[in-house]
Amino acid sequence: MTQTPQPFSVLGLPVHLLEDYSGWLLSRLHEQLGGHVVTLNAEMSIQAERNASLASAIHQADLVIPDGSGVVLYLLFQGKRVQRCPGIELAESLLWQAGQLGKSWPVFFYGGAPGVAEIAAEVWRRRVSGLTLAGSQHGYLSPAEEEQLLQTLKDLQPRLIFVGLGVPRQELWIAQHRHICPQAAWIGVGGSFDIWAGIKSRAPAWLRNNHLEWLYRLYQEPWRWRRMLALPHFVWRALVTSLA
Ligand code: UDP
């Protein structure tokens, strides 16, 4: 049985350090074991300090990956050199691999503005020939529509469920509902549908490689500046913890 690795602590939150995250998840899925995957970054860590439900969802997740540069720097200050694993790249790797497994690995996209998850699903359908997209749904549902979505997921039992509702909504939603598809990997993917649908773009590789993806996000979405104050706060906390 694929064991959950021992986590490292980042400001009291668990982070799992593995060579191959998609390989680990796929072995779990082959064993009919699902799980909740959290893509941890500095913003989420700081939010979790003030939001006990978010902290609890992260603690209960089966896999927490070091998504953000801040988390990687924090671990470096603790003497641990690790590779960053952006959530969108893990999701893409899983989609390619699900394509090879065809019908037995249906995928569901939930989140984003009306129409976006649908376009993203179409993009992936064209990109990966064997991929089975069980369905897609936007992330602005009424309570009745959400009930309907839960019933659909129960009936379809997708194996990969990507949830792009933003932090902390997606983590809380997954923690609350993951029991309905116990054999699925549920992954919070933030704004990945927007990127796959071509509405937003990722930072160029040279910015990503130099830990400056946040700067590109600020340029693309300047209204995020208040949320992004979490970054210097996080780096400060990381320095204080490493010197303690
Ligand atoms: N979103 C949604 N429902 C909501 C609020 C947000 O589907 O009630 C979507 C939004 O359209 C966007 C994504 O959630 O596609 C949030 O993306 P962002 O990049 O802000 O995610 P985060 O930085 O929080 O991971």
Short mmCIF file of C-alpha atoms and ligand atoms in Angstrom, two decimals:
data_model
loop_
_atom_site.label_atom_id
_atom_site.label_comp_id
_atom_site.label_asym_id
_atom_site.label_seq_id
_atom_site.Cartn_x
_atom_site.Cartn_y
_atom_site.Cartn_z
CA MET A 1 0.00 0.00 0.00
CA THR A 2 1.27 3.51 -0.89
CA GLN A 3 2.10 5.13 2.43
CA THR A 4 1.58 8.80 3.13
CA PRO A 5 5.07 10.25 3.54
CA GLN A 6 6.17 11.92 6.78
CA PRO A 7 5.44 15.64 6.47
CA PHE A 8 7.81 18.54 7.13
CA SER A 9 6.44 21.49 9.05
CA VAL A 10 6.06 24.90 7.40
CA LEU A 11 4.76 27.38 9.99
CA GLY A 12 3.01 24.45 11.65
CA LEU A 13 1.47 23.13 8.42
CA PRO A 14 2.45 19.81 6.86
CA VAL A 15 4.31 19.62 3.52
CA HIS A 16 5.16 16.31 1.91
CA LEU A 17 8.46 16.13 0.08
CA LEU A 18 8.56 13.57 -2.71
CA GLU A 19 10.56 13.04 -5.90
CA ASP A 20 7.49 12.27 -7.96
CA TYR A 21 4.13 13.61 -6.78
CA SER A 22 2.07 12.42 -9.73
CA GLY A 23 3.66 8.94 -9.51
CA TRP A 24 2.71 8.75 -5.82
CA LEU A 25 -0.86 9.82 -6.52
CA LEU A 26 -1.22 7.43 -9.44
CA SER A 27 -0.07 4.47 -7.33
CA ARG A 28 -2.65 5.45 -4.75
CA LEU A 29 -5.36 5.68 -7.38
CA HIS A 30 -4.35 2.27 -8.75
CA GLU A 31 -4.96 0.94 -5.25
CA GLN A 32 -8.48 2.47 -5.38
CA LEU A 33 -7.43 5.03 -2.77
CA GLY A 34 -8.39 8.61 -3.33
CA GLY A 35 -7.28 11.67 -1.43
CA HIS A 36 -7.20 15.41 -1.02
CA VAL A 37 -4.23 17.26 -2.52
CA VAL A 38 -3.39 20.74 -1.24
CA THR A 39 -1.00 23.00 -3.14
CA LEU A 40 0.58 25.05 -0.37
CA ASN A 41 1.95 28.54 -0.91
CA ALA A 42 2.80 31.50 1.32
CA GLU A 43 -0.60 33.15 0.93
CA MET A 44 -2.44 30.00 1.97
CA SER A 45 -0.12 29.44 4.97
CA ILE A 46 -0.77 32.94 6.29
CA GLN A 47 -4.53 32.57 5.71
CA ALA A 48 -4.48 29.30 7.63
CA GLU A 49 -3.10 31.10 10.69
CA ARG A 50 -6.36 33.04 10.89
CA ASN A 51 -8.72 30.41 9.52
CA ALA A 52 -8.93 27.31 11.70
CA SER A 53 -11.11 25.43 9.19
CA LEU A 54 -8.53 25.97 6.44
CA ALA A 55 -5.72 24.84 8.76
CA SER A 56 -7.72 21.73 9.64
CA ALA A 57 -8.40 20.93 5.95
CA ILE A 58 -4.66 21.20 5.21
CA HIS A 59 -3.78 18.97 8.18
CA GLN A 60 -6.29 16.36 7.04
CA ALA A 61 -5.15 16.36 3.39
CA ASP A 62 -3.41 13.24 2.11
CA LEU A 63 -0.81 15.16 0.12
CA VAL A 64 0.41 18.73 0.59
CA ILE A 65 2.80 19.83 -2.12
CA PRO A 66 5.25 22.78 -2.03
CA ASP A 67 3.51 24.88 -4.69
CA GLY A 68 4.93 28.31 -3.90
CA SER A 69 8.45 29.74 -3.95
CA GLY A 70 7.90 31.05 -0.41
CA VAL A 71 7.42 27.49 0.87
CA VAL A 72 10.55 26.34 -0.97
CA LEU A 73 12.56 29.25 0.51
CA TYR A 74 11.18 28.47 3.98
CA LEU A 75 12.41 24.88 3.66
CA LEU A 76 15.78 26.14 2.39
CA PHE A 77 16.12 28.31 5.51
CA GLN A 78 15.52 25.08 7.46
CA GLY A 79 18.37 23.41 5.55
CA LYS A 80 16.13 21.42 3.19
CA ARG A 81 16.68 22.01 -0.53
CA VAL A 82 13.56 20.97 -2.46
CA GLN A 83 12.11 21.37 -5.92
CA ARG A 84 8.97 23.49 -6.23
CA CYS A 85 5.92 21.60 -7.54
CA PRO A 86 3.37 24.06 -8.95
CA GLY A 87 -0.17 22.67 -8.61
CA ILE A 88 -0.97 23.43 -12.24
CA GLU A 89 1.96 21.29 -13.36
CA LEU A 90 0.91 18.39 -11.15
CA ALA A 91 -2.64 18.69 -12.57
CA GLU A 92 -1.30 18.70 -16.13
CA SER A 93 0.90 15.69 -15.52
CA LEU A 94 -2.11 13.80 -14.10
CA LEU A 95 -4.24 14.75 -17.11
CA TRP A 96 -1.62 13.38 -19.53
CA GLN A 97 -1.39 10.17 -17.54
CA ALA A 98 -5.17 9.85 -17.20
CA GLY A 99 -5.30 10.02 -21.00
CA GLN A 100 -3.23 6.87 -21.23
CA LEU A 101 -5.60 5.08 -18.85
CA GLY A 102 -8.67 6.16 -20.85
CA LYS A 103 -12.17 5.28 -19.76
CA SER A 104 -11.21 3.94 -16.35
CA TRP A 105 -10.02 7.43 -15.24
CA PRO A 106 -12.79 9.98 -15.80
CA VAL A 107 -11.92 13.56 -14.92
CA PHE A 108 -14.21 16.36 -13.67
CA PHE A 109 -13.53 20.14 -13.75
CA TYR A 110 -15.40 22.31 -11.21
CA GLY A 111 -14.88 26.05 -10.81
CA GLY A 112 -14.22 29.31 -12.60
CA ALA A 113 -16.60 31.76 -14.21
CA PRO A 114 -19.47 30.32 -16.30
CA GLY A 115 -18.10 28.71 -19.46
CA VAL A 116 -14.44 28.66 -18.40
CA ALA A 117 -14.20 25.07 -17.09
CA GLU A 118 -16.06 23.97 -20.23
CA ILE A 119 -13.49 25.64 -22.52
CA ALA A 120 -10.65 24.23 -20.41
CA ALA A 121 -12.21 20.75 -20.71
CA GLU A 122 -12.47 21.14 -24.48
CA VAL A 123 -8.80 22.23 -24.66
CA TRP A 124 -7.75 19.09 -22.79
CA ARG A 125 -10.06 16.85 -24.81
CA ARG A 126 -8.29 18.03 -27.95
CA ARG A 127 -4.83 17.89 -26.37
CA VAL A 128 -5.01 14.35 -24.94
CA SER A 129 -6.77 11.88 -27.20
CA GLY A 130 -7.57 9.13 -24.67
CA LEU A 131 -8.81 11.46 -21.93
CA THR A 132 -12.31 10.87 -20.55
CA LEU A 133 -13.79 14.15 -19.33
CA ALA A 134 -16.79 13.15 -17.26
CA GLY A 135 -18.05 16.72 -17.01
CA SER A 136 -17.43 20.33 -16.06
CA GLN A 137 -19.30 22.90 -13.98
CA HIS A 138 -18.68 26.58 -13.24
CA GLY A 139 -17.99 27.76 -9.71
CA TYR A 140 -20.85 30.18 -9.10
CA LEU A 141 -23.70 27.78 -8.32
CA SER A 142 -26.82 28.37 -6.27
CA PRO A 143 -27.28 26.01 -3.28
CA ALA A 144 -29.78 23.95 -5.33
CA GLU A 145 -27.35 23.72 -8.27
CA GLU A 146 -24.58 22.69 -5.92
CA GLU A 147 -26.77 19.88 -4.57
CA GLN A 148 -27.27 18.78 -8.15
CA LEU A 149 -23.51 18.87 -8.76
CA LEU A 150 -22.89 16.68 -5.71
CA GLN A 151 -25.43 14.16 -6.99
CA THR A 152 -23.73 14.20 -10.42
CA LEU A 153 -20.34 13.52 -8.83
CA LYS A 154 -21.84 10.69 -6.76
CA ASP A 155 -23.30 9.11 -9.90
CA LEU A 156 -20.25 9.61 -12.14
CA GLN A 157 -17.54 8.73 -9.58
CA PRO A 158 -14.73 10.56 -11.44
CA ARG A 159 -11.20 9.50 -10.46
CA LEU A 160 -9.69 12.99 -10.77
CA ILE A 161 -11.68 15.99 -9.54
CA PHE A 162 -10.11 19.40 -10.10
CA VAL A 163 -11.69 22.15 -8.01
CA GLY A 164 -10.87 25.75 -8.96
CA LEU A 165 -12.79 27.93 -6.50
CA GLY A 166 -9.81 29.83 -5.07
CA VAL A 167 -8.35 29.59 -1.55
CA PRO A 168 -9.82 28.80 0.98
CA ARG A 169 -13.15 27.97 -0.68
CA GLN A 170 -11.80 25.02 -2.66
CA GLU A 171 -9.97 23.41 0.28
CA LEU A 172 -13.02 23.71 2.54
CA TRP A 173 -15.34 22.41 -0.17
CA ILE A 174 -13.15 19.39 -0.86
CA ALA A 175 -12.74 18.60 2.85
CA GLN A 176 -16.52 18.70 3.23
CA HIS A 177 -17.44 16.60 0.20
CA ARG A 178 -14.56 14.25 -0.60
CA HIS A 179 -16.32 11.32 1.07
CA ILE A 180 -18.83 11.15 -1.83
CA CYS A 181 -16.09 9.96 -4.22
CA PRO A 182 -13.68 8.09 -1.96
CA GLN A 183 -11.66 6.70 -4.87
CA ALA A 184 -10.96 10.09 -6.45
CA ALA A 185 -8.00 12.43 -6.12
CA TRP A 186 -9.50 15.85 -5.30
CA ILE A 187 -7.17 18.72 -6.11
CA GLY A 188 -7.63 22.44 -5.47
CA VAL A 189 -6.31 24.09 -8.62
CA GLY A 190 -7.05 27.82 -8.03
CA GLY A 191 -7.10 29.70 -11.31
CA SER A 192 -5.80 26.83 -13.51
CA PHE A 193 -9.02 26.66 -15.58
CA ASP A 194 -8.53 30.35 -16.47
CA ILE A 195 -5.02 29.53 -17.71
CA TRP A 196 -6.04 26.43 -19.67
CA ALA A 197 -8.96 28.33 -21.21
CA GLY A 198 -6.54 31.08 -22.30
CA ILE A 199 -8.12 33.81 -20.15
CA LYS A 200 -4.98 34.30 -18.08
CA SER A 201 -1.39 33.27 -18.64
CA ARG A 202 1.34 31.90 -16.43
CA ALA A 203 4.44 33.95 -15.74
CA PRO A 204 7.29 33.41 -18.25
CA ALA A 205 9.67 30.60 -17.23
CA TRP A 206 12.53 33.00 -16.33
CA LEU A 207 10.31 34.70 -13.72
CA ARG A 208 9.08 31.34 -12.40
CA ASN A 209 12.64 30.03 -12.17
CA ASN A 210 13.74 33.09 -10.20
CA HIS A 211 10.97 32.89 -7.60
CA LEU A 212 9.22 35.92 -9.14
CA GLU A 213 5.90 34.44 -10.29
CA TRP A 214 4.18 36.61 -7.65
CA LEU A 215 5.43 39.75 -9.46
CA TYR A 216 3.76 38.64 -12.68
CA ARG A 217 0.51 37.90 -10.82
CA LEU A 218 0.60 41.36 -9.31
CA TYR A 219 1.09 42.84 -12.79
CA GLN A 220 -1.77 40.72 -14.21
CA GLU A 221 -4.10 41.17 -11.21
CA PRO A 222 -3.08 44.39 -9.39
CA TRP A 223 -6.18 44.17 -7.17
CA ARG A 224 -4.49 41.23 -5.42
CA TRP A 225 -1.95 43.53 -3.74
CA ARG A 226 -3.63 43.35 -0.34
CA ARG A 227 -3.76 39.55 -0.36
CA MET A 228 -0.15 39.45 -1.52
CA LEU A 229 1.07 41.31 1.55
CA ALA A 230 1.04 37.78 2.96
CA LEU A 231 4.29 37.15 1.03
CA PRO A 232 6.62 39.55 2.91
CA HIS A 233 4.83 38.51 6.13
CA PHE A 234 5.55 34.86 5.33
CA VAL A 235 9.25 35.52 4.46
CA TRP A 236 9.65 37.45 7.73
CA ARG A 237 8.13 34.55 9.69
CA ALA A 238 10.37 32.12 7.82
CA LEU A 239 13.49 34.12 8.75
CA VAL A 240 12.45 34.45 12.39
CA THR A 241 11.73 30.71 12.62
CA SER A 242 15.05 29.76 11.04
CA LEU A 243 16.99 32.02 13.43
CA ALA A 244 15.12 30.81 16.52
N1 UDP B 1 -14.01 31.15 -8.28
C1 UDP B 1 -15.15 30.36 -8.39
N2 UDP B 1 -16.17 30.56 -7.51
C2 UDP B 1 -16.13 31.49 -6.53
C3 UDP B 1 -14.94 32.27 -6.41
C4 UDP B 1 -13.90 32.07 -7.29
O1 UDP B 1 -15.22 29.52 -9.25
O2 UDP B 1 -17.08 31.60 -5.77
C5 UDP B 1 -12.92 30.93 -9.24
C6 UDP B 1 -12.50 32.15 -10.02
O3 UDP B 1 -13.36 32.32 -11.14
C7 UDP B 1 -11.08 31.78 -10.42
C8 UDP B 1 -10.63 30.89 -9.25
O4 UDP B 1 -11.79 30.58 -8.51
O5 UDP B 1 -11.11 30.98 -11.59
C9 UDP B 1 -9.68 31.57 -8.29
O6 UDP B 1 -8.49 31.77 -8.90
P1 UDP B 1 -7.23 32.39 -8.15
O7 UDP B 1 -6.14 32.42 -9.13
O8 UDP B 1 -7.63 33.67 -7.47
O9 UDP B 1 -7.00 31.27 -7.05
P2 UDP B 1 -6.10 31.30 -5.76
O10 UDP B 1 -5.02 32.33 -5.95
O11 UDP B 1 -7.03 31.63 -4.63
O12 UDP B 1 -5.60 29.91 -5.69
#
